[in-house]
Tab-separated table of C-alpha atoms in Angstrom:
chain	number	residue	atom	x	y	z
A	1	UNK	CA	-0.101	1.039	-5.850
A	2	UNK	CA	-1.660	4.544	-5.465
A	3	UNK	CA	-1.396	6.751	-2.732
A	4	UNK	CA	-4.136	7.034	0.046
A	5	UNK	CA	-4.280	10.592	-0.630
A	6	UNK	CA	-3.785	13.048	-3.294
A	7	UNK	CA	-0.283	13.814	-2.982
A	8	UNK	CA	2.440	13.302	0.507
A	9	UNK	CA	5.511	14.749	0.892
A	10	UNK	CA	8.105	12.486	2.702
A	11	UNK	CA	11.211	13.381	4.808
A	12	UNK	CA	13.836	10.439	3.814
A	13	UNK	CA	16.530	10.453	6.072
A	14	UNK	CA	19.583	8.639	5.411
A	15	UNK	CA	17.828	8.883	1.495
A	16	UNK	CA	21.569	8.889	-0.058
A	17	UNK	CA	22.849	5.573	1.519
A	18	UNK	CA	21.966	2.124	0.160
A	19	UNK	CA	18.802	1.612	0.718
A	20	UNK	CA	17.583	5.110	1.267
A	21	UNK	CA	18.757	6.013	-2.552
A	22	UNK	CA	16.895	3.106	-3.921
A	23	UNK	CA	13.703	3.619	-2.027
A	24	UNK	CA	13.791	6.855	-3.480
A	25	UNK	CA	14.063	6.128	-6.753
A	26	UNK	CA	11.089	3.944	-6.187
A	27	UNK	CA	9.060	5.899	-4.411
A	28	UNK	CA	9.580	8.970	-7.291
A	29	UNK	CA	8.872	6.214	-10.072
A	30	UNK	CA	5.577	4.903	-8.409
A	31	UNK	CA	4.558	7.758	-6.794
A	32	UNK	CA	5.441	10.706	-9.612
A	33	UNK	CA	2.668	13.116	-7.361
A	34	UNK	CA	4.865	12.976	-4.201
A	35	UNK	CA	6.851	15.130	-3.372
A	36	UNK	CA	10.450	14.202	-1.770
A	37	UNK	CA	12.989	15.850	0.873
A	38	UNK	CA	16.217	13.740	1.553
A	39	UNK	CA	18.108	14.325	4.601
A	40	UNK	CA	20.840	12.867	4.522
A	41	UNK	CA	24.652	13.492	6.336
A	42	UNK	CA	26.758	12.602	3.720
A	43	UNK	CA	28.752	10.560	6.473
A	44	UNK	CA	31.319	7.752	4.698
A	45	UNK	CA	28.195	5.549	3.691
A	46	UNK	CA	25.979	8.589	2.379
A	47	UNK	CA	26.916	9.429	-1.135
A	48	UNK	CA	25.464	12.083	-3.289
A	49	UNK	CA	26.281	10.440	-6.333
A	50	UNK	CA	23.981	7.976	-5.412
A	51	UNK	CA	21.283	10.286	-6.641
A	52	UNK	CA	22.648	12.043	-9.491
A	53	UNK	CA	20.307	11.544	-11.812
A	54	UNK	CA	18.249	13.305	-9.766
A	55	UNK	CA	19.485	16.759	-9.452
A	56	UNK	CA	16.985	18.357	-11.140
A	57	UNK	CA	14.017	16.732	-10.565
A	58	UNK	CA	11.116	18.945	-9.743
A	59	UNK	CA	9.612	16.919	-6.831
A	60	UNK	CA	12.962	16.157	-4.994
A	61	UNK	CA	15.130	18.678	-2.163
A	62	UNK	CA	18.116	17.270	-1.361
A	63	UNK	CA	18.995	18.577	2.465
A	64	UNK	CA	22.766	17.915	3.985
A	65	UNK	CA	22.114	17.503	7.916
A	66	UNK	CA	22.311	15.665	10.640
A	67	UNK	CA	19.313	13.901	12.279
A	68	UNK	CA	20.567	14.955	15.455
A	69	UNK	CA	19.947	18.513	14.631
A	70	UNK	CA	16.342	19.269	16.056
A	71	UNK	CA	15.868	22.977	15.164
A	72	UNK	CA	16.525	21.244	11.410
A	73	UNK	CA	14.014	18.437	11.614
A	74	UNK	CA	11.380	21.002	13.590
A	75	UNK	CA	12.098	23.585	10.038
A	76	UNK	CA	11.608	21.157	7.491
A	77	UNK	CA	8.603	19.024	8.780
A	78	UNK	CA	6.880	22.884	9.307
A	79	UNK	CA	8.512	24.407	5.999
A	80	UNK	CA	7.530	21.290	3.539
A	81	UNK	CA	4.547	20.035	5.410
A	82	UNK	CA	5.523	16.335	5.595
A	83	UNK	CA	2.902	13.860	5.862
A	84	UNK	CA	5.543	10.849	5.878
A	85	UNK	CA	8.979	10.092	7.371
A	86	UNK	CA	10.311	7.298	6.121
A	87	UNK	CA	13.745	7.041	8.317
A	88	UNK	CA	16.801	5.211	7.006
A	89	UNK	CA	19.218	7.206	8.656
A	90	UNK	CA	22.308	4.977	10.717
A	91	UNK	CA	24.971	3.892	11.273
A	92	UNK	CA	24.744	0.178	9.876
A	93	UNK	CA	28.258	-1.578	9.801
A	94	UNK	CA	28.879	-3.826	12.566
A	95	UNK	CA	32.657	-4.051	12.149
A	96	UNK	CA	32.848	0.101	12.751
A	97	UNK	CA	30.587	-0.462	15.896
A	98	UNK	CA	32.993	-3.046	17.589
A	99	UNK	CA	35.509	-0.148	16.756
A	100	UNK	CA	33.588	3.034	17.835
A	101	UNK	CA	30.132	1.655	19.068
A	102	UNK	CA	29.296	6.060	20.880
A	103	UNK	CA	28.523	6.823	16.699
A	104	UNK	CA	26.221	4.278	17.084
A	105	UNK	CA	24.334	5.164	19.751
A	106	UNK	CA	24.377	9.023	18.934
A	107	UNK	CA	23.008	8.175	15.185
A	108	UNK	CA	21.039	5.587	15.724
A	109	UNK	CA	19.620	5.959	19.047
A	110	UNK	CA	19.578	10.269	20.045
A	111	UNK	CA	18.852	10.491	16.051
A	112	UNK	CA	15.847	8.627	16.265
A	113	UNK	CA	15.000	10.214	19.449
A	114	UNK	CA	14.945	13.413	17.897
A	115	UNK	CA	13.180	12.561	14.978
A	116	UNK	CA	10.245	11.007	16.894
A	117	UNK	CA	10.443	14.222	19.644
A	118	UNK	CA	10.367	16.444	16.389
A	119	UNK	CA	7.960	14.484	14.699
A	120	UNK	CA	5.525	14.363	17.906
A	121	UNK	CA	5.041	18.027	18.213
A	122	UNK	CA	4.534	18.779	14.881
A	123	UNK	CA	1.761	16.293	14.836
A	124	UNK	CA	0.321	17.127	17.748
A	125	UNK	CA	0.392	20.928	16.013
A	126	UNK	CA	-1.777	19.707	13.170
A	127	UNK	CA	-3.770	18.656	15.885
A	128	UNK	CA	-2.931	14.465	14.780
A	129	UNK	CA	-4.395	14.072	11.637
A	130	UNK	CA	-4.589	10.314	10.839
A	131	UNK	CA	-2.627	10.129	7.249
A	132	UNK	CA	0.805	11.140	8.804
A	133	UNK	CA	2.947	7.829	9.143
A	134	UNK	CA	6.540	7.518	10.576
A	135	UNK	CA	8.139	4.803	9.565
A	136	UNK	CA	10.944	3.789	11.031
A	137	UNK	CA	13.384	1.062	9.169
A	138	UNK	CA	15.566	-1.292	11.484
A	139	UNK	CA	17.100	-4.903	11.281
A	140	UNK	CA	16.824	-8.557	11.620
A	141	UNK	CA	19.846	-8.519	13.690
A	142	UNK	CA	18.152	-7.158	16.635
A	143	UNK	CA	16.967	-10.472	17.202
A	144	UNK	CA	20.586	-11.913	17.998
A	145	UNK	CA	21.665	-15.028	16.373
A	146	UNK	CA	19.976	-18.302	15.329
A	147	UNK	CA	20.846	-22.151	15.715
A	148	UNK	CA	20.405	-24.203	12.957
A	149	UNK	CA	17.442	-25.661	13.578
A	150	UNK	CA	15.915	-22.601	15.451
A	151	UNK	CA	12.531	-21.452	13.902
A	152	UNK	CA	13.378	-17.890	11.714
A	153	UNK	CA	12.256	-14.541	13.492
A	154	UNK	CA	8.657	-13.516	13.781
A	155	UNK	CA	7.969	-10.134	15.414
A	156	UNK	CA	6.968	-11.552	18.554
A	157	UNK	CA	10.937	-12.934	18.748
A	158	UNK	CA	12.115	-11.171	22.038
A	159	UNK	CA	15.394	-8.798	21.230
A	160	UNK	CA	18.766	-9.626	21.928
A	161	UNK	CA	21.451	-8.087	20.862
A	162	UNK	CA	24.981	-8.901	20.387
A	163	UNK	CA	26.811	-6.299	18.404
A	164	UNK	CA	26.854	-2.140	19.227
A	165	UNK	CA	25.306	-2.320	16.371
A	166	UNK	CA	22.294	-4.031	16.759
A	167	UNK	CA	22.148	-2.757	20.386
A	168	UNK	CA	21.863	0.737	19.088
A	169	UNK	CA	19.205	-0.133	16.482
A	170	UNK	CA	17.146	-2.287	19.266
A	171	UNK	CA	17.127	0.928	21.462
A	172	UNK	CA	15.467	2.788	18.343
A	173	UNK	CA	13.071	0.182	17.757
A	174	UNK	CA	12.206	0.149	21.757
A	175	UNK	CA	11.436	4.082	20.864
A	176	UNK	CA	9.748	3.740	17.547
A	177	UNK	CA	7.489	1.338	19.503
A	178	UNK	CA	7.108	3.491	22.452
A	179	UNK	CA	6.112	7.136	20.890
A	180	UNK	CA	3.296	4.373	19.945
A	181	UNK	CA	1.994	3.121	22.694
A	182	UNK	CA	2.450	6.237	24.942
A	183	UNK	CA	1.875	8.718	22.918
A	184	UNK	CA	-0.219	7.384	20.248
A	185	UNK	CA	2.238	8.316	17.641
A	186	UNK	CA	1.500	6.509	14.349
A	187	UNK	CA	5.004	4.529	14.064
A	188	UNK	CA	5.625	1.764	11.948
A	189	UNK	CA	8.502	-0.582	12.048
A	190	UNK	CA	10.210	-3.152	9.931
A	191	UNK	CA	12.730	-5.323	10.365
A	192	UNK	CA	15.199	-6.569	7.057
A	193	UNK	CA	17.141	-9.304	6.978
A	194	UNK	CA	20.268	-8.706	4.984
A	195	UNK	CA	20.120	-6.178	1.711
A	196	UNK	CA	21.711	-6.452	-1.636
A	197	UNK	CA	21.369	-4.714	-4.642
A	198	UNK	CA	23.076	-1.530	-6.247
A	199	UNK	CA	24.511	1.472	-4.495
A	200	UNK	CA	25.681	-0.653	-1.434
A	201	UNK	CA	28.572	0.886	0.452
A	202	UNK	CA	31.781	-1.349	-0.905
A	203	UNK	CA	32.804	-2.850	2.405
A	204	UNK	CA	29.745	-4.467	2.522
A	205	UNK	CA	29.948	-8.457	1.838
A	206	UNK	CA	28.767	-8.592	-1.681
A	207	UNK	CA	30.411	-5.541	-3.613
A	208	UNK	CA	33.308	-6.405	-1.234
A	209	UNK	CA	33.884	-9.780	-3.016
A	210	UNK	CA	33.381	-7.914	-6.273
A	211	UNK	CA	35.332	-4.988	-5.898
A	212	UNK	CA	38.381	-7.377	-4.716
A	213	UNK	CA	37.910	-9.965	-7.545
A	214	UNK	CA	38.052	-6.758	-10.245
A	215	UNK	CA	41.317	-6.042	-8.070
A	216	UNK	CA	42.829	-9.289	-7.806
A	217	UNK	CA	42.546	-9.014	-3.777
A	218	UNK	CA	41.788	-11.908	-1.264
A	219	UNK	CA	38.152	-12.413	-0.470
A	220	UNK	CA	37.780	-12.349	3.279
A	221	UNK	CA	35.604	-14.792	4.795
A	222	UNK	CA	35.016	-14.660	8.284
A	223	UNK	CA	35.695	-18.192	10.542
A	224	UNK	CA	34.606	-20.989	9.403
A	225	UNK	CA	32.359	-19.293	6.462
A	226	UNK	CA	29.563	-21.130	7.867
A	227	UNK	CA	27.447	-18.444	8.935
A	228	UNK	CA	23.922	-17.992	7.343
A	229	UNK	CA	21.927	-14.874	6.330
A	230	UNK	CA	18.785	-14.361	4.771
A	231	UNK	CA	19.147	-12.048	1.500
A	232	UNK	CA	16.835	-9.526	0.030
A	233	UNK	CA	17.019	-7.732	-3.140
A	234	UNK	CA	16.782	-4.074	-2.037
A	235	UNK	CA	14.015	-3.420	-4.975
A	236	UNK	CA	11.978	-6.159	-3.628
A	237	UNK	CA	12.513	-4.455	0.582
A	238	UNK	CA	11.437	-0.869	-1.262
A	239	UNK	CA	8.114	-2.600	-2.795
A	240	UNK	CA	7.729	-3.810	0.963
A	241	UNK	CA	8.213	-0.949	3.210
A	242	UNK	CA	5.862	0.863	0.431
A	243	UNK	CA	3.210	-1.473	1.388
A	244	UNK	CA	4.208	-0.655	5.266
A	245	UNK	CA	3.437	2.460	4.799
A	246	UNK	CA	0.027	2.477	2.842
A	247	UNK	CA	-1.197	-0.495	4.524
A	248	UNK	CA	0.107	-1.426	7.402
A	249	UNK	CA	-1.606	-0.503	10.912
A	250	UNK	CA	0.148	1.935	13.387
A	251	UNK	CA	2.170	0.298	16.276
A	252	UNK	CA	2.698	-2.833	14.582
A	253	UNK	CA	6.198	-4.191	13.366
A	254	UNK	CA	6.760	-6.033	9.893
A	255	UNK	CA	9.149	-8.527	9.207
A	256	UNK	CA	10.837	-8.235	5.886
A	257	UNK	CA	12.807	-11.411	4.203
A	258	UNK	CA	13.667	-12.660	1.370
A	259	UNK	CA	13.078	-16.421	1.553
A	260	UNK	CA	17.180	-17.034	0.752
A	261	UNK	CA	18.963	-18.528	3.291
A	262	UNK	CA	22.408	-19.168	2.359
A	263	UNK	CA	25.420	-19.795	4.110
A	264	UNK	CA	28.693	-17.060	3.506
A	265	UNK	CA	30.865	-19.122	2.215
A	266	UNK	CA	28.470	-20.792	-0.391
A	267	UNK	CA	27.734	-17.190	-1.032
A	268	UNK	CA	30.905	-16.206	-2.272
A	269	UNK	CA	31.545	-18.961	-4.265
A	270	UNK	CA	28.225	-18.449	-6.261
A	271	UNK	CA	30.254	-14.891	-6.322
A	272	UNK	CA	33.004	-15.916	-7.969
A	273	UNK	CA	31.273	-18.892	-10.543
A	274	UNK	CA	29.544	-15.601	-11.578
A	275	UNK	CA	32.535	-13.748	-12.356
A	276	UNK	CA	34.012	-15.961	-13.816
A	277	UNK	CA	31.256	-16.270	-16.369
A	278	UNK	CA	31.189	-12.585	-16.350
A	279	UNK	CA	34.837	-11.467	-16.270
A	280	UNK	CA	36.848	-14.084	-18.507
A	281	UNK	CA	39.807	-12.185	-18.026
A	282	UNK	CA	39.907	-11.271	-13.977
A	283	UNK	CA	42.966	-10.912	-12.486
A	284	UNK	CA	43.256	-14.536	-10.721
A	285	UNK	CA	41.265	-17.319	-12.414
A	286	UNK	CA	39.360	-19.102	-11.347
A	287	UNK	CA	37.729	-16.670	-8.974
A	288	UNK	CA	37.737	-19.092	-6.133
A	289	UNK	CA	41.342	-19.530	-5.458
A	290	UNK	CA	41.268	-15.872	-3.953
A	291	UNK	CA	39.156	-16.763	-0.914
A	292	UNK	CA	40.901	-16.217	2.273
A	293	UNK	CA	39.723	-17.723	5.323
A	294	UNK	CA	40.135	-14.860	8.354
A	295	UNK	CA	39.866	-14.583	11.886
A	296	UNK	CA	36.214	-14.589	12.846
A	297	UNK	CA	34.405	-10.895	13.677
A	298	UNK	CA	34.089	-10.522	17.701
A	299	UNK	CA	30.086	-11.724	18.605
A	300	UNK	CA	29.463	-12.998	15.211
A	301	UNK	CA	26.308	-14.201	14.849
A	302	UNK	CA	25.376	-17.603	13.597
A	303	UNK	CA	22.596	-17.807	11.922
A	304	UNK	CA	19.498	-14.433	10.784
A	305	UNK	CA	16.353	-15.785	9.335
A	306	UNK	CA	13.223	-14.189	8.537
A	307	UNK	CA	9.540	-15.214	8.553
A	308	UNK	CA	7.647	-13.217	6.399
A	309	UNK	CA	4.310	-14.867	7.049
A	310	UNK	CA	2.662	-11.500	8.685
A	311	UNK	CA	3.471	-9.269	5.786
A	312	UNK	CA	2.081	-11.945	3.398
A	313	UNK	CA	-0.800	-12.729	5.332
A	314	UNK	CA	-1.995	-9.148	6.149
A	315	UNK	CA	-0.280	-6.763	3.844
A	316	UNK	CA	0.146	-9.268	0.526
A	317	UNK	CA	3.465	-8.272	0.040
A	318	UNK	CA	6.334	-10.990	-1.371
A	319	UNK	CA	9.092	-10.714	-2.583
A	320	UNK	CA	9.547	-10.999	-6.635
A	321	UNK	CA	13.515	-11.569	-7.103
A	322	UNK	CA	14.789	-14.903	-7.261
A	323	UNK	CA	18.462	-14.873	-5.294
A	324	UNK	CA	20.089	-16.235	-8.879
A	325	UNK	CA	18.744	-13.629	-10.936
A	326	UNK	CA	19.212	-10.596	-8.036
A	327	UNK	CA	22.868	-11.956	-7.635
A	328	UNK	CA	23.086	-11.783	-11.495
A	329	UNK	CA	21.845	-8.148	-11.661
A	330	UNK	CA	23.601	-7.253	-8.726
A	331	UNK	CA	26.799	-8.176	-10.116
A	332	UNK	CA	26.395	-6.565	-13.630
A	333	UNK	CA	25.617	-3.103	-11.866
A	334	UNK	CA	28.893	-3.107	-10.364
A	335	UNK	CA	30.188	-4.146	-13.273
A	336	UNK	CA	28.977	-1.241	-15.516
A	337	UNK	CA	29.346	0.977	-12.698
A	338	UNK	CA	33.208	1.187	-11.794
A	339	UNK	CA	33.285	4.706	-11.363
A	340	UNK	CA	30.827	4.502	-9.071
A	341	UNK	CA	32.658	2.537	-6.822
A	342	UNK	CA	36.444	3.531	-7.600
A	343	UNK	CA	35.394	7.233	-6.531
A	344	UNK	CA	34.590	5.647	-2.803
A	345	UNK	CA	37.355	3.551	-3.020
A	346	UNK	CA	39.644	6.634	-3.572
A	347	UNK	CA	37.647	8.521	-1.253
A	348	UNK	CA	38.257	6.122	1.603
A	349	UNK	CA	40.801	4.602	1.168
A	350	UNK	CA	39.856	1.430	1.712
């Protein structure tokens, strides 16, 4: 897919956390004219090792800052004359919101205020040209929780929010769509159901099970393991918020899924027939005798499902990954990654 113009420059915040690391190695891949700036905290979930390989690349500036840090944001928009912010940046684990929800709302909701505030003036100071784009990436899980038999999410699903979590990402959204409407700001949002795929954060559900099978630890599952989430290979959410962003139409929201709805524990047992195959000689065989049924999270959600029918129908995006095969590759990153993931494990002690 080429660009609309000649060359953009982006402003990636959050671009050394999970999905922010792999967008950018798309985006530099596809896109070898563009010209990158990551922003990017380097808070417990931001890892510079995540982009490595790309230390010296000529078209990328790596930036430690804060999103909360205006005179920052005003300097680099101005200094690099960024056309597109594609913002990643927050605080995403719902566990460390029930425990200290005011990160939450400073990252996710002043950071995005200040981004759009920043981003606002400096548009208005290039007097709006109509190739800047902000887009602004958020979650199914502002939706609140699903019934079995409930239809999935569209984007006309009205909000409700039951974690600090998704509270704090709703009141970005309600922003993102605001700068919009009153200001004319050209803001684009998606919403993802659950990611997966390398460089995820190792307290996250998949490279949890992983990292604890390796380590001969229990695998946690929450209640009754019944709850369901929709799963999308990161690669295939990176080929989708690219589309956002050259085709999609300012103010509007895009639902991103991908079409595999699966209940947690069935999840982790696919996990650990996987390992087994992949690992014959993990610590406890087989795999499955390590699950450990615990206590269920406070406001757990039932049920996140996503209907991708708008993207599809307007933008022609899908996604490409089966679930088997994504779980497959997922797995065998980890895998042939373990200092990767050993460094954060030392790091935070987890």
């Amino acid at each position: 897919m080429h660009t609309l113009f000649p060359m953009h420059t982006l402003l990636v915040t959050g671009g050394a956390g999970f999905i922010g690391s792999n967008f950018v190695y798309h985006w530099l891949e596809t896109h070898p004219q563009d010209r990158l700036i990551v922003l990017d905290a380097l808070t417990y979930a931001g890892n510079r090792e995540n982009l490595a390989p790309l230390t010296e690349h000529p078209h990328l500036r790596f930036v430690q800052g804060d999103i909360c840090d205006r005179p920052l944001i005003d300097r680099l928009l101005a200094e690099e004359q960024v056309t597109i912010v594609a913002h990643f940046a927050a605080e995403s684990h719902v566990d460390r919101s029930i425990l200290g929800p005011g990160a939450f709302v400073q990252t996710n909701v002043v950071g995005t205020f200040t981004l759009l505030e920043s981003f606002r003036q400096y548009w208005l100071g290039l007097e709006k040209p109509a190739h800047l784009r902000f887009l602004h990436v958020s979650t199914d899980e502002v939706y609140g929780s699903l019934s079995p038999t409930d239809p999935a999410f569209t984007e006309t699903t009205p909000y409700a929010p039951n974690s600090p979590y998704s509270a704090s990402k709703a009141g970005s959204d309600h922003l993102a769509r605001a700068y919009f409407h009153t200001y004319g700001l050209p803001t684009l949002i998606t919403n993802c159901s659950n990611n997966y795929g390398p460089f995820q954060f190792p307290e996250k559900l998949i490279p949890l099970m992983v990292v604890n099978l390796l380590q001969g630890k229990p695998l946690p599952v929450y209640g009754d393991g019944q709850n369901v989430r929709d799963w999308l290979y990161v690669k295939d959410h990176c080929t989708a918020l690219e589309t956002v962003i050259h085709r999609g139409q300012p103010g509007e929201t895009y639902n991103i899924g991908g079409n595999n709805e699966i209940k947690n524990l069935d999840l982790v047992h696919s996990l650990c027939q996987l390992m087994d195959e992949l690992v014959p000689d993990l610590p406890v065989s087989p795999a499955r005798n390590l699950i450990t049924f615990v206590t269920d999270r406070l406001g757990h959600d039932r049920r996140y499902a996503i209907d991708n029918s708008k993207i599809t129908q307007e933008l022609g995006w899908q996604p490409a990954m089966t679930f088997e095969q994504g779980l497959r590759e997922t797995l065998c990153w980890y895998l042939d990654n373990r200092d990767w993931w050993q460094a954060l494990l030392d790091r935070s002690a987890l």
